[in-house]
Short mmCIF file of C-alpha atoms (C1' of nucleotides) in Angstrom, two decimals:
data_model
loop_
_atom_site.label_atom_id
_atom_site.label_comp_id
_atom_site.label_asym_id
_atom_site.label_seq_id
_atom_site.Cartn_x
_atom_site.Cartn_y
_atom_site.Cartn_z
CA MET A 1 0.00 0.00 0.00
CA ALA A 2 1.27 3.47 -0.81
CA ARG A 3 2.14 5.51 2.22
CA GLU A 4 4.31 8.45 3.20
CA PRO A 5 8.04 7.95 3.34
CA GLY A 6 9.12 7.19 6.90
CA SER A 7 6.72 4.27 7.38
CA GLY A 8 4.11 6.23 9.35
CA PRO A 9 0.48 5.14 9.59
CA ALA A 10 -1.52 5.16 6.38
CA ARG A 11 -3.75 8.04 7.44
CA ARG A 12 -2.50 11.58 8.01
CA ALA A 13 -3.58 13.28 11.19
CA SER A 14 -5.36 15.97 9.23
CA ASP A 15 -7.59 13.24 7.77
CA ARG A 16 -8.49 11.81 11.14
CA GLY A 17 -12.08 11.36 12.05
CA ARG A 18 -14.69 12.36 9.58
CA TYR A 19 -14.44 16.06 10.32
CA GLY A 20 -11.07 16.91 11.83
CA ARG A 21 -10.10 16.60 15.47
CA LEU A 22 -11.99 14.92 18.25
CA ASN A 23 -13.45 16.63 21.27
CA ARG A 24 -15.74 15.64 24.11
CA GLU A 25 -18.81 17.17 22.53
CA ARG A 26 -18.37 15.24 19.29
CA VAL A 27 -17.74 12.02 21.19
CA LEU A 28 -20.88 12.39 23.27
CA ALA A 29 -22.97 13.39 20.26
CA ALA A 30 -21.80 10.35 18.33
CA ALA A 31 -22.46 8.08 21.31
CA LEU A 32 -25.96 9.48 21.74
CA ASP A 33 -26.68 9.08 18.06
CA LEU A 34 -25.41 5.50 18.07
CA VAL A 35 -27.53 4.57 21.08
CA ASP A 36 -30.58 6.23 19.57
CA ARG A 37 -30.17 4.23 16.40
CA GLU A 38 -29.10 0.82 17.67
CA GLY A 39 -29.62 0.71 21.41
CA LEU A 40 -27.38 0.67 24.43
CA SER A 41 -25.93 -2.75 23.69
CA ALA A 42 -24.46 -1.41 20.44
CA LEU A 43 -22.38 1.12 22.34
CA SER A 44 -18.86 -0.21 22.76
CA MET A 45 -15.60 1.66 22.76
CA ARG A 46 -14.47 0.02 19.53
CA ARG A 47 -17.77 0.59 17.80
CA LEU A 48 -18.00 4.22 18.84
CA GLY A 49 -14.42 4.70 17.72
CA ALA A 50 -15.27 3.27 14.32
CA GLU A 51 -18.28 5.57 14.16
CA LEU A 52 -15.90 8.51 14.57
CA GLY A 53 -13.23 7.11 12.27
CA VAL A 54 -10.86 6.55 15.14
CA GLU A 55 -9.42 3.72 17.25
CA ALA A 56 -11.13 2.79 20.50
CA MET A 57 -8.33 3.98 22.74
CA ALA A 58 -8.56 7.50 21.39
CA LEU A 59 -11.84 7.93 23.25
CA TYR A 60 -10.05 7.67 26.58
CA ARG A 61 -8.76 11.21 26.13
CA TYR A 62 -12.36 12.47 26.43
CA ALA A 63 -13.90 10.01 28.90
CA PRO A 64 -11.98 8.10 31.57
CA GLY A 65 -13.77 4.87 30.70
CA LYS A 66 -16.97 3.29 29.55
CA ASP A 67 -18.88 4.15 32.71
CA ALA A 68 -17.92 7.78 32.33
CA LEU A 69 -19.12 7.60 28.76
CA LEU A 70 -22.54 6.42 29.93
CA ASP A 71 -22.62 9.23 32.46
CA GLY A 72 -21.79 11.50 29.56
CA LEU A 73 -24.92 10.31 27.78
CA VAL A 74 -26.99 11.41 30.75
CA GLU A 75 -25.15 14.71 30.69
CA ALA A 76 -25.93 15.13 27.01
CA LEU A 77 -29.60 14.54 27.75
CA TYR A 78 -29.68 17.25 30.39
CA LEU A 79 -27.78 19.67 28.18
CA GLU A 80 -30.44 19.15 25.57
CA LEU A 81 -33.04 19.76 28.25
CA GLU A 82 -31.44 23.09 29.11
CA ALA A 83 -31.46 24.09 25.47
CA HIS A 84 -35.19 23.40 25.30
CA LEU A 85 -35.76 25.21 28.56
CA ALA A 86 -33.85 28.38 27.79
CA PRO A 87 -36.08 30.12 25.21
CA ALA A 88 -39.02 30.69 27.55
CA GLN A 89 -36.86 31.63 30.50
CA ASP A 90 -37.84 35.30 30.69
CA SER A 91 -41.55 34.60 30.39
CA ALA A 92 -41.10 32.01 33.13
CA ALA A 93 -40.45 34.68 35.69
CA GLU A 94 -44.07 35.76 35.39
CA SER A 95 -45.66 32.31 35.71
CA ASP A 96 -46.07 30.75 39.15
CA TRP A 97 -43.80 28.05 40.50
CA ARG A 98 -46.28 25.28 39.79
CA ALA A 99 -46.64 26.09 36.13
CA GLU A 100 -42.89 26.36 35.84
CA LEU A 101 -42.43 22.95 37.46
CA HIS A 102 -44.85 21.52 34.96
CA ARG A 103 -42.94 23.18 32.16
CA ILE A 104 -39.68 21.61 33.28
CA ALA A 105 -41.22 18.18 33.74
CA LEU A 106 -42.86 18.32 30.34
CA ALA A 107 -39.64 19.41 28.68
CA THR A 108 -37.81 16.53 30.37
CA TYR A 109 -40.47 14.16 29.14
CA ARG A 110 -40.08 15.45 25.60
CA VAL A 111 -36.31 15.12 25.65
CA CYS A 112 -36.62 11.54 26.91
CA LEU A 113 -39.16 10.87 24.19
CA GLY A 114 -36.49 11.81 21.68
CA HIS A 115 -33.98 9.38 23.20
CA PRO A 116 -36.00 6.55 24.73
CA ARG A 117 -33.13 4.07 24.79
CA VAL A 118 -31.11 6.36 27.02
CA VAL A 119 -33.84 6.53 29.67
CA PRO A 120 -32.70 3.38 31.53
CA LEU A 121 -29.43 5.15 32.22
CA LEU A 122 -31.28 7.67 34.36
CA ALA A 123 -32.19 4.92 36.79
CA THR A 124 -28.98 2.93 36.55
CA ARG A 125 -26.21 5.52 36.23
CA MET A 126 -27.52 8.92 37.22
CA LEU A 127 -29.06 7.83 40.50
CA ALA A 128 -26.04 5.65 41.23
CA VAL A 129 -23.76 8.66 41.41
CA PRO A 130 -23.61 10.44 44.83
CA LEU A 131 -25.41 13.68 43.95
CA ALA A 132 -22.49 16.08 44.14
CA GLN A 133 -20.62 14.07 41.53
CA ARG A 134 -23.43 14.17 39.00
CA PRO A 135 -22.83 16.11 35.79
CA PRO A 136 -23.16 19.90 36.15
CA ALA A 137 -26.20 19.99 33.86
CA VAL A 138 -27.97 17.52 36.14
CA LEU A 139 -27.09 19.55 39.22
CA ARG A 140 -28.38 22.71 37.57
CA ASP A 141 -31.67 20.91 36.91
CA HIS A 142 -31.90 19.89 40.55
CA GLU A 143 -31.14 23.45 41.54
CA ARG A 144 -33.92 24.82 39.35
CA VAL A 145 -36.50 22.46 40.83
CA LEU A 146 -35.39 23.00 44.41
CA THR A 147 -35.38 26.77 43.99
CA LEU A 148 -38.95 26.72 42.71
CA LEU A 149 -40.04 24.69 45.70
CA THR A 150 -38.34 26.83 48.33
CA GLU A 151 -39.49 30.05 46.68
CA ALA A 152 -43.00 28.63 46.92
CA GLY A 153 -42.57 28.85 50.66
CA LEU A 154 -41.84 25.23 51.53
CA ASP A 155 -39.51 24.58 54.42
CA GLU A 156 -36.50 22.32 54.13
CA ALA A 157 -38.30 19.08 54.99
CA ARG A 158 -41.23 19.66 52.66
CA THR A 159 -38.94 20.80 49.87
CA SER A 160 -36.99 17.59 50.23
CA ALA A 161 -40.14 15.46 50.22
CA ALA A 162 -41.59 17.29 47.23
CA PHE A 163 -38.32 17.02 45.34
CA ARG A 164 -38.18 13.29 45.93
CA ALA A 165 -41.77 12.90 44.78
CA TYR A 166 -41.10 15.00 41.69
CA THR A 167 -38.02 12.97 40.78
CA ALA A 168 -39.60 9.60 41.47
CA TRP A 169 -42.73 10.37 39.49
CA LEU A 170 -40.92 11.86 36.52
CA LEU A 171 -38.41 9.05 36.37
CA GLY A 172 -40.99 6.31 36.87
CA TYR A 173 -43.37 7.82 34.36
CA VAL A 174 -40.88 8.14 31.53
CA SER A 175 -39.59 4.66 32.32
CA VAL A 176 -42.96 2.93 32.00
CA GLU A 177 -44.19 5.21 29.25
CA LEU A 178 -41.28 5.25 26.86
CA ARG A 179 -40.35 1.61 26.98
CA PRO A 180 -43.00 0.40 24.50
CA LEU A 181 -41.53 2.78 21.93
CA VAL A 182 -38.40 0.72 21.94
CA ASP A 183 -39.88 -2.74 21.89
CA ASN A 184 -41.46 -3.45 18.54
CA PRO A 185 -42.87 -0.41 16.78
CA ASP A 186 -43.59 -2.48 13.67
CA GLU A 187 -46.51 -4.54 14.91
CA THR A 188 -49.60 -2.36 14.76
CA ASP A 189 -52.16 -4.79 16.15
CA PRO A 190 -52.13 -4.09 19.91
CA ALA A 191 -53.07 -7.67 20.68
CA PHE A 192 -49.95 -8.98 19.04
CA ARG A 193 -47.86 -6.09 20.30
CA LEU A 194 -48.61 -7.41 23.74
CA GLY A 195 -48.24 -11.02 22.76
CA LEU A 196 -51.65 -11.69 24.20
CA HIS A 197 -51.85 -15.14 22.69
CA ARG A 198 -50.70 -17.86 25.06
CA MET A 199 -51.61 -15.69 28.06
CA SER A 200 -54.01 -17.89 29.95
CA ALA A 201 -57.41 -16.20 30.06
CA GLN A 202 -58.51 -18.15 33.09
CA GLU A 203 -55.55 -17.38 35.32
CA LEU A 204 -55.17 -13.73 34.31
CA PRO A 205 -58.62 -12.59 33.17
CA THR A 206 -58.40 -8.94 34.19
CA LEU A 207 -54.93 -8.48 32.79
CA ARG A 208 -56.01 -10.01 29.53
CA SER A 209 -59.10 -7.88 29.17
CA THR A 210 -57.48 -4.58 30.11
CA ALA A 211 -54.26 -5.24 28.24
CA PRO A 212 -55.36 -3.37 25.09
CA ALA A 213 -56.02 -0.27 27.18
CA LEU A 214 -52.65 -0.64 28.86
CA VAL A 215 -50.71 -0.12 25.64
CA GLU A 216 -52.41 3.19 25.02
CA PRO A 217 -49.85 5.73 26.15
CA GLY A 218 -50.64 8.11 28.98
CA GLY A 219 -48.91 10.93 27.18
CA PRO A 220 -47.95 14.31 28.62
CA GLU A 221 -51.44 14.68 30.14
CA GLY A 222 -50.88 11.66 32.35
CA LEU A 223 -47.56 13.06 33.48
CA ALA A 224 -49.09 16.42 34.31
CA ALA A 225 -52.06 14.90 36.13
CA GLY A 226 -49.87 12.78 38.39
CA LEU A 227 -47.51 15.66 39.03
CA ASP A 228 -50.44 17.83 40.05
CA ALA A 229 -51.72 15.19 42.41
CA LEU A 230 -48.32 14.77 44.03
CA LEU A 231 -47.72 18.50 44.36
CA ASP A 232 -51.12 18.88 46.02
CA ARG A 233 -49.99 16.39 48.58
CA PHE A 234 -46.35 17.29 49.11
CA ALA A 235 -46.44 21.07 48.72
CA MET B 1 -3.55 -36.75 40.39
CA ALA B 2 -5.55 -39.75 41.50
CA ARG B 3 -8.77 -40.28 39.60
CA GLU B 4 -11.15 -43.06 38.69
CA PRO B 5 -9.99 -45.60 36.16
CA GLY B 6 -11.26 -44.73 32.71
CA SER B 7 -9.87 -41.18 32.71
CA GLY B 8 -13.16 -39.51 33.65
CA PRO B 9 -13.30 -36.10 35.24
CA ALA B 10 -11.82 -35.77 38.70
CA ARG B 11 -15.16 -35.15 40.40
CA ARG B 12 -17.96 -37.68 40.53
CA ALA B 13 -21.41 -36.45 39.52
CA SER B 14 -22.75 -37.20 42.98
CA ASP B 15 -20.27 -34.66 44.38
CA ARG B 16 -21.34 -31.93 42.02
CA GLY B 17 -22.31 -28.57 43.31
CA ARG B 18 -22.24 -28.02 47.00
CA TYR B 19 -25.51 -29.84 47.63
CA GLY B 20 -26.23 -32.32 44.85
CA ARG B 21 -27.93 -31.54 41.57
CA LEU B 22 -28.68 -28.19 40.08
CA ASN B 23 -32.10 -26.77 39.38
CA ARG B 24 -33.51 -23.46 38.32
CA GLU B 25 -34.50 -22.42 41.82
CA ARG B 26 -31.00 -23.02 43.19
CA VAL B 27 -29.44 -21.16 40.27
CA LEU B 28 -31.67 -18.12 40.76
CA ALA B 29 -31.17 -18.14 44.51
CA ALA B 30 -27.41 -18.22 44.11
CA ALA B 31 -27.54 -15.45 41.53
CA LEU B 32 -29.70 -13.31 43.80
CA ASP B 33 -27.38 -13.91 46.71
CA LEU B 34 -24.31 -13.05 44.65
CA VAL B 35 -25.85 -9.81 43.39
CA ASP B 36 -26.97 -8.87 46.90
CA ARG B 37 -23.45 -9.35 48.20
CA GLU B 38 -21.30 -7.97 45.40
CA GLY B 39 -23.54 -6.10 43.00
CA LEU B 40 -24.76 -6.67 39.46
CA SER B 41 -21.33 -6.33 37.90
CA ALA B 42 -20.12 -9.36 39.84
CA LEU B 43 -22.71 -11.57 38.19
CA SER B 44 -21.11 -13.45 35.32
CA MET B 45 -21.84 -16.93 34.11
CA ARG B 46 -18.43 -18.20 35.17
CA ARG B 47 -18.58 -16.55 38.56
CA LEU B 48 -22.08 -17.83 39.26
CA GLY B 49 -21.00 -21.28 38.14
CA ALA B 50 -18.07 -21.18 40.54
CA GLU B 51 -20.46 -20.08 43.29
CA LEU B 52 -22.44 -23.26 42.66
CA GLY B 53 -19.38 -25.48 42.21
CA VAL B 54 -20.10 -25.96 38.55
CA GLU B 55 -18.82 -24.85 35.16
CA ALA B 56 -20.38 -21.81 33.50
CA MET B 57 -21.97 -23.74 30.67
CA ALA B 58 -23.99 -25.87 33.07
CA LEU B 59 -26.15 -22.84 33.82
CA TYR B 60 -27.47 -22.82 30.27
CA ARG B 61 -29.68 -25.79 31.13
CA TYR B 62 -31.65 -23.53 33.48
CA ALA B 63 -31.53 -20.17 31.70
CA PRO B 64 -31.15 -19.68 27.95
CA GLY B 65 -28.54 -16.96 28.47
CA LYS B 66 -27.39 -14.13 30.62
CA ASP B 67 -30.35 -11.92 29.79
CA ALA B 68 -32.73 -14.66 30.81
CA LEU B 69 -30.77 -14.98 34.04
CA LEU B 70 -31.33 -11.30 34.77
CA ASP B 71 -35.01 -11.74 34.02
CA GLY B 72 -34.86 -14.63 36.45
CA LEU B 73 -33.64 -12.27 39.15
CA VAL B 74 -36.72 -10.13 38.62
CA GLU B 75 -38.81 -13.27 38.79
CA ALA B 76 -37.15 -14.25 42.05
CA LEU B 77 -37.98 -10.85 43.47
CA TYR B 78 -41.65 -11.21 42.61
CA LEU B 79 -41.77 -14.74 43.96
CA GLU B 80 -40.47 -13.39 47.23
CA LEU B 81 -43.14 -10.71 47.07
CA GLU B 82 -45.84 -13.35 46.71
CA ALA B 83 -44.46 -15.20 49.71
CA HIS B 84 -44.72 -12.04 51.79
CA LEU B 85 -48.18 -11.34 50.46
CA ALA B 86 -49.73 -14.73 51.03
CA PRO B 87 -50.09 -14.89 54.84
CA ALA B 88 -52.60 -12.05 55.12
CA GLN B 89 -54.53 -13.10 52.05
CA ASP B 90 -57.72 -14.13 53.83
CA SER B 91 -57.87 -11.02 55.97
CA ALA B 92 -57.33 -9.04 52.79
CA ALA B 93 -60.78 -9.98 51.58
CA GLU B 94 -62.27 -7.84 54.32
CA SER B 95 -60.18 -4.72 53.75
CA ASP B 96 -61.07 -2.33 50.96
CA TRP B 97 -59.27 -2.17 47.66
CA ARG B 98 -57.32 0.91 48.59
CA ALA B 99 -55.85 -0.57 51.73
CA GLU B 100 -55.01 -3.72 49.82
CA LEU B 101 -53.24 -1.72 47.14
CA HIS B 102 -51.23 -0.03 49.86
CA ARG B 103 -50.41 -3.41 51.35
CA ILE B 104 -49.08 -4.70 48.04
CA ALA B 105 -47.08 -1.56 47.34
CA LEU B 106 -45.56 -1.61 50.80
CA ALA B 107 -44.66 -5.29 50.51
CA THR B 108 -43.01 -4.60 47.16
CA TYR B 109 -41.06 -1.76 48.73
CA ARG B 110 -39.88 -4.03 51.53
CA VAL B 111 -38.77 -6.75 49.14
CA CYS B 112 -36.82 -4.21 47.10
CA LEU B 113 -35.30 -2.90 50.30
CA GLY B 114 -33.93 -6.38 50.89
CA HIS B 115 -32.35 -6.51 47.44
CA PRO B 116 -31.52 -2.92 46.49
CA ARG B 117 -28.97 -3.85 43.85
CA VAL B 118 -31.59 -5.75 41.87
CA VAL B 119 -33.93 -2.75 41.65
CA PRO B 120 -32.31 -1.30 38.49
CA LEU B 121 -33.31 -4.50 36.72
CA LEU B 122 -36.96 -3.57 37.19
CA ALA B 123 -36.47 -0.54 34.97
CA THR B 124 -34.04 -2.11 32.51
CA ARG B 125 -35.18 -5.70 32.09
CA MET B 126 -38.74 -6.06 33.39
CA LEU B 127 -40.18 -3.10 31.51
CA ALA B 128 -38.21 -4.03 28.41
CA VAL B 129 -40.11 -7.29 28.06
CA PRO B 130 -43.46 -7.02 26.16
CA LEU B 131 -45.90 -7.65 29.04
CA ALA B 132 -47.16 -11.08 28.05
CA GLN B 133 -43.63 -12.44 28.09
CA ARG B 134 -42.89 -11.25 31.58
CA PRO B 135 -42.35 -13.91 34.27
CA PRO B 136 -45.56 -15.49 35.61
CA ALA B 137 -45.00 -14.05 39.06
CA VAL B 138 -44.87 -10.56 37.57
CA LEU B 139 -48.03 -11.15 35.58
CA ARG B 140 -49.80 -12.40 38.70
CA ASP B 141 -48.81 -9.18 40.44
CA HIS B 142 -50.21 -7.13 37.59
CA GLU B 143 -53.38 -9.19 37.74
CA ARG B 144 -53.78 -8.56 41.47
CA VAL B 145 -53.45 -4.81 41.06
CA LEU B 146 -55.72 -4.62 38.02
CA THR B 147 -58.37 -6.73 39.73
CA LEU B 148 -58.42 -4.42 42.71
CA LEU B 149 -58.87 -1.42 40.46
CA THR B 150 -61.69 -2.87 38.36
CA GLU B 151 -63.47 -4.24 41.43
CA ALA B 152 -63.33 -0.71 42.78
CA GLY B 153 -65.63 0.22 39.93
CA LEU B 154 -63.16 1.85 37.53
CA ASP B 155 -63.82 1.46 33.84
CA GLU B 156 -61.19 0.20 31.45
CA ALA B 157 -59.62 3.56 30.69
CA ARG B 158 -59.39 4.66 34.31
CA THR B 159 -58.08 1.28 35.38
CA SER B 160 -55.37 1.56 32.80
CA ALA B 161 -54.45 5.08 33.87
CA ALA B 162 -54.44 4.15 37.55
CA PHE B 163 -52.33 1.08 36.87
CA ARG B 164 -49.76 3.11 34.99
CA ALA B 165 -49.65 5.65 37.79
CA TYR B 166 -49.27 2.90 40.39
CA THR B 167 -46.45 1.24 38.48
CA ALA B 168 -44.63 4.46 37.66
CA TRP B 169 -44.80 5.75 41.21
CA LEU B 170 -43.76 2.50 42.84
CA LEU B 171 -40.90 1.95 40.44
CA GLY B 172 -39.71 5.53 40.58
CA TYR B 173 -39.94 5.68 44.33
CA VAL B 174 -37.93 2.55 45.02
CA SER B 175 -35.41 3.65 42.39
CA VAL B 176 -34.68 7.02 43.96
CA GLU B 177 -35.09 5.78 47.50
CA LEU B 178 -33.02 2.62 47.55
CA ARG B 179 -30.07 3.79 45.50
CA PRO B 180 -28.25 5.71 48.28
CA LEU B 181 -28.22 2.52 50.31
CA VAL B 182 -25.78 1.07 47.84
CA ASP B 183 -23.42 3.99 47.46
CA ASN B 184 -21.23 4.36 50.53
CA PRO B 185 -22.87 3.31 53.78
CA ASP B 186 -19.58 3.74 55.65
CA GLU B 187 -19.43 7.50 55.72
CA THR B 188 -21.80 8.65 58.44
CA ASP B 189 -21.44 12.41 58.02
CA PRO B 190 -24.20 13.32 55.57
CA ALA B 191 -22.17 16.21 54.20
CA PHE B 192 -19.41 13.91 53.08
CA ARG B 193 -21.86 11.24 52.02
CA LEU B 194 -23.06 13.74 49.46
CA GLY B 195 -19.61 15.00 48.62
CA LEU B 196 -20.78 18.53 49.35
CA HIS B 197 -17.29 19.89 49.24
CA ARG B 198 -16.33 21.28 45.85
CA MET B 199 -19.98 21.96 45.04
CA SER B 200 -19.98 25.62 44.28
CA ALA B 201 -22.15 27.40 46.84
CA GLN B 202 -22.72 30.39 44.59
CA GLU B 203 -23.92 28.50 41.55
CA LEU B 204 -26.02 25.95 43.40
CA PRO B 205 -27.06 27.57 46.67
CA THR B 206 -30.43 25.89 47.14
CA LEU B 207 -29.14 22.46 46.27
CA ARG B 208 -26.28 22.89 48.67
CA SER B 209 -28.43 24.04 51.55
CA THR B 210 -31.14 21.42 51.14
CA ALA B 211 -28.78 18.57 50.33
CA PRO B 212 -28.63 17.29 53.93
CA ALA B 213 -32.40 16.97 53.97
CA LEU B 214 -32.32 15.18 50.63
CA VAL B 215 -30.36 12.23 51.99
CA GLU B 216 -32.96 11.62 54.66
CA PRO B 217 -34.99 8.72 53.28
CA GLY B 218 -38.69 9.16 52.61
CA GLY B 219 -39.40 5.69 53.92
CA PRO B 220 -42.63 3.75 53.58
CA GLU B 221 -44.64 6.79 54.66
CA GLY B 222 -43.50 8.74 51.63
CA LEU B 223 -44.45 5.86 49.38
CA ALA B 224 -47.91 5.62 50.94
CA ALA B 225 -48.50 9.37 50.82
CA GLY B 226 -47.70 9.61 47.13
CA LEU B 227 -49.74 6.54 46.32
CA ASP B 228 -52.70 8.05 48.12
CA ALA B 229 -52.35 11.29 46.21
CA LEU B 230 -52.18 9.46 42.89
CA LEU B 231 -55.13 7.20 43.67
CA ASP B 232 -57.19 10.25 44.61
CA ARG B 233 -56.52 11.62 41.20
CA PHE B 234 -56.66 8.53 39.01
CA ALA B 235 -59.38 6.50 40.76
"C1'" DC C 1 13.92 29.44 10.16
"C1'" DC C 2 14.68 25.71 13.36
"C1'" DT C 3 13.57 22.97 17.51
"C1'" DG C 4 11.69 20.78 21.49
"C1'" DG C 5 7.69 19.46 24.13
"C1'" DG C 6 2.87 18.72 25.09
"C1'" DA C 7 -1.41 17.13 22.94
"C1'" DT C 8 -3.53 13.65 20.22
"C1'" DG C 9 -4.30 9.15 18.11
"C1'" DT C 10 -2.31 4.18 17.25
"C1'" DT C 11 -0.48 -0.28 18.27
"C1'" DT C 12 -0.15 -4.13 20.82
"C1'" DA C 13 -1.38 -6.96 24.42
"C1'" DC C 14 -3.87 -9.11 28.41
"C1'" DG C 15 -7.61 -10.91 30.95
"C1'" DT C 16 -12.62 -11.51 31.05
"C1'" DC C 17 -16.89 -11.99 29.12
"C1'" DG C 18 -21.05 -14.64 26.69
"C1'" DT C 19 -21.84 -18.70 24.39
"C1'" DA C 20 -21.64 -22.45 20.30
"C1'" DT C 21 -20.27 -27.10 19.87
"C1'" DA C 22 -18.86 -31.56 21.04
"C1'" DC C 23 -18.22 -34.70 24.47
"C1'" DG C 24 -18.50 -37.62 28.67
"C1'" DT C 25 -21.14 -39.53 32.49
"C1'" DA C 26 -25.03 -40.95 35.52
"C1'" DC C 27 -29.64 -42.35 36.14
"C1'" DA C 28 -34.34 -44.01 35.03
"C1'" DT C 29 -36.92 -47.10 32.55
"C1'" DA C 30 -37.44 -51.42 30.22
"C1'" DT D 1 -28.72 -55.69 32.53
"C1'" DA D 2 -29.20 -52.65 28.30
"C1'" DT D 3 -30.33 -48.01 26.62
"C1'" DG D 4 -31.88 -43.29 25.90
"C1'" DT D 5 -31.92 -38.97 27.94
"C1'" DA D 6 -30.98 -35.49 31.15
"C1'" DC D 7 -27.01 -33.29 33.06
"C1'" DG D 8 -22.42 -31.25 33.52
"C1'" DT D 9 -17.63 -30.65 31.28
"C1'" DA D 10 -14.07 -29.36 27.88
"C1'" DT D 11 -12.65 -26.55 24.51
"C1'" DA D 12 -12.80 -22.83 21.58
"C1'" DC D 13 -13.96 -18.27 19.37
"C1'" DG D 14 -14.87 -13.53 18.87
"C1'" DA D 15 -15.89 -9.22 21.29
"C1'" DC D 16 -15.25 -6.55 25.11
"C1'" DG D 17 -12.73 -2.84 28.46
"C1'" DT D 18 -8.42 -0.95 29.07
"C1'" DA D 19 -3.14 -0.61 30.49
"C1'" DA D 20 1.31 0.64 28.35
"C1'" DA D 21 4.30 2.07 24.95
"C1'" DC D 22 4.69 4.31 20.84
"C1'" DA D 23 4.15 7.47 16.65
"C1'" DT D 24 2.74 11.80 14.99
"C1'" DC D 25 1.13 16.54 14.84
"C1'" DC D 26 1.11 21.36 16.17
"C1'" DC D 27 2.93 25.33 18.09
"C1'" DA D 28 5.76 28.37 21.19
"C1'" DG D 29 10.50 30.21 21.94
"C1'" DG D 30 15.09 30.59 20.13
#
DNA sequence: CCTGGGATGTTTACGTCGTATACGTACATA
DNA sequence: TATGTACGTATACGACGTAAACATCCCAGG
């Protein structure tokens, strides 16, 4: 094969990657895109390297390891959330804290809807990290929510309880709601989507009869309704 | 090394495992125990085999693969739930549907509390499976909850909405509540548990000041309160 | 212009993982 | 006692995460 004199590698550094040099933002964007397209199991260091036209080890300059890369996916999600949140920021000052909380929750829901296969990472990686070590974008989100609650007049204990309820509901809702999107979007017949055949009608009669209704998504309205109910209780 | 004539393997079949032959229940119990002790990342086919005094490939007679093994962990959790649920079954007939729903949710919470490192599997594996293919014990749990809701007089749509709210809340609550138990139980000072140092007090003032309250667990009361609020709304 | 040093990506290698395949062995049934 | 089948082993392969050493590029200071 023809190569430069001096027996260097076949590719010049200026040709590296598909568009010049690597950086953390490009790495995370490529990882997010790969996971969106092919799922979490497709994300490996070698594969992501190939996606960027680079060897696997090159990625270690921008993430200390695979776990950090997964945390980076969560970070990317929250950065996208902030981008969606920013435009209405000035008008937000006028609306009350409750409406603003709804706005944030809905925006989070929408971002997750755009990246359903990343959602499991919220439960597995984000919550696994000890709060202060979470990505800055995540901490800023926490700060926004907590500020709204305290400015609403809640004391420390109630703020904490309301924050936990907010987080649990939002996380649980997107988890149960967005999963079906990943499963098998091809099959249109809800009966087969659920695999209702072979489910014994005598042992599980109620499940079998309500199953078609269960696949119907709750949508943003369901999220808002539950959030309202919880805020009534905890705030 | 001394072995039987005929150049067979060194160990006789009657010595296999630590207590005789393998079966699915023993495999799942050993897997659950291993995960409880050392976490999900310690669960590999070879390691679990070693734990049972057996080669890795032997496990494939009782679970088609690693994924099925993880699903089996979820199954084991729900079997334990049923065991905790059974004793009060007759007295349950007298109590109203709402109290019974609380009883089930609380029992689920307690089971998860006993196996916190398995909880992430509920979000990643259980929800990923298309309902009808979930383990029988899981389906029976769904059936119990759905039956309570329909017997309470809810129509199909409201039952479905209430079921989704129940599932999302329970799953989200145990996810956010039981994770800190895994992190670093050694450090007693809540400030250091959170790693509050190095968290900029000027950029995240509210988070920093309410962080100590955030580590305080919500406990079963928080679960019950939120469930009540949601049932008020959805049922 | 030259030159040296830090930043960036590559190469090679090791141990572990999930699992396909082929094989031996023990036990139940006849 | 013979035999088929359920059970566990042996061996092997490719993919994975990543440590260590190396090659190359780019740019500041002479």
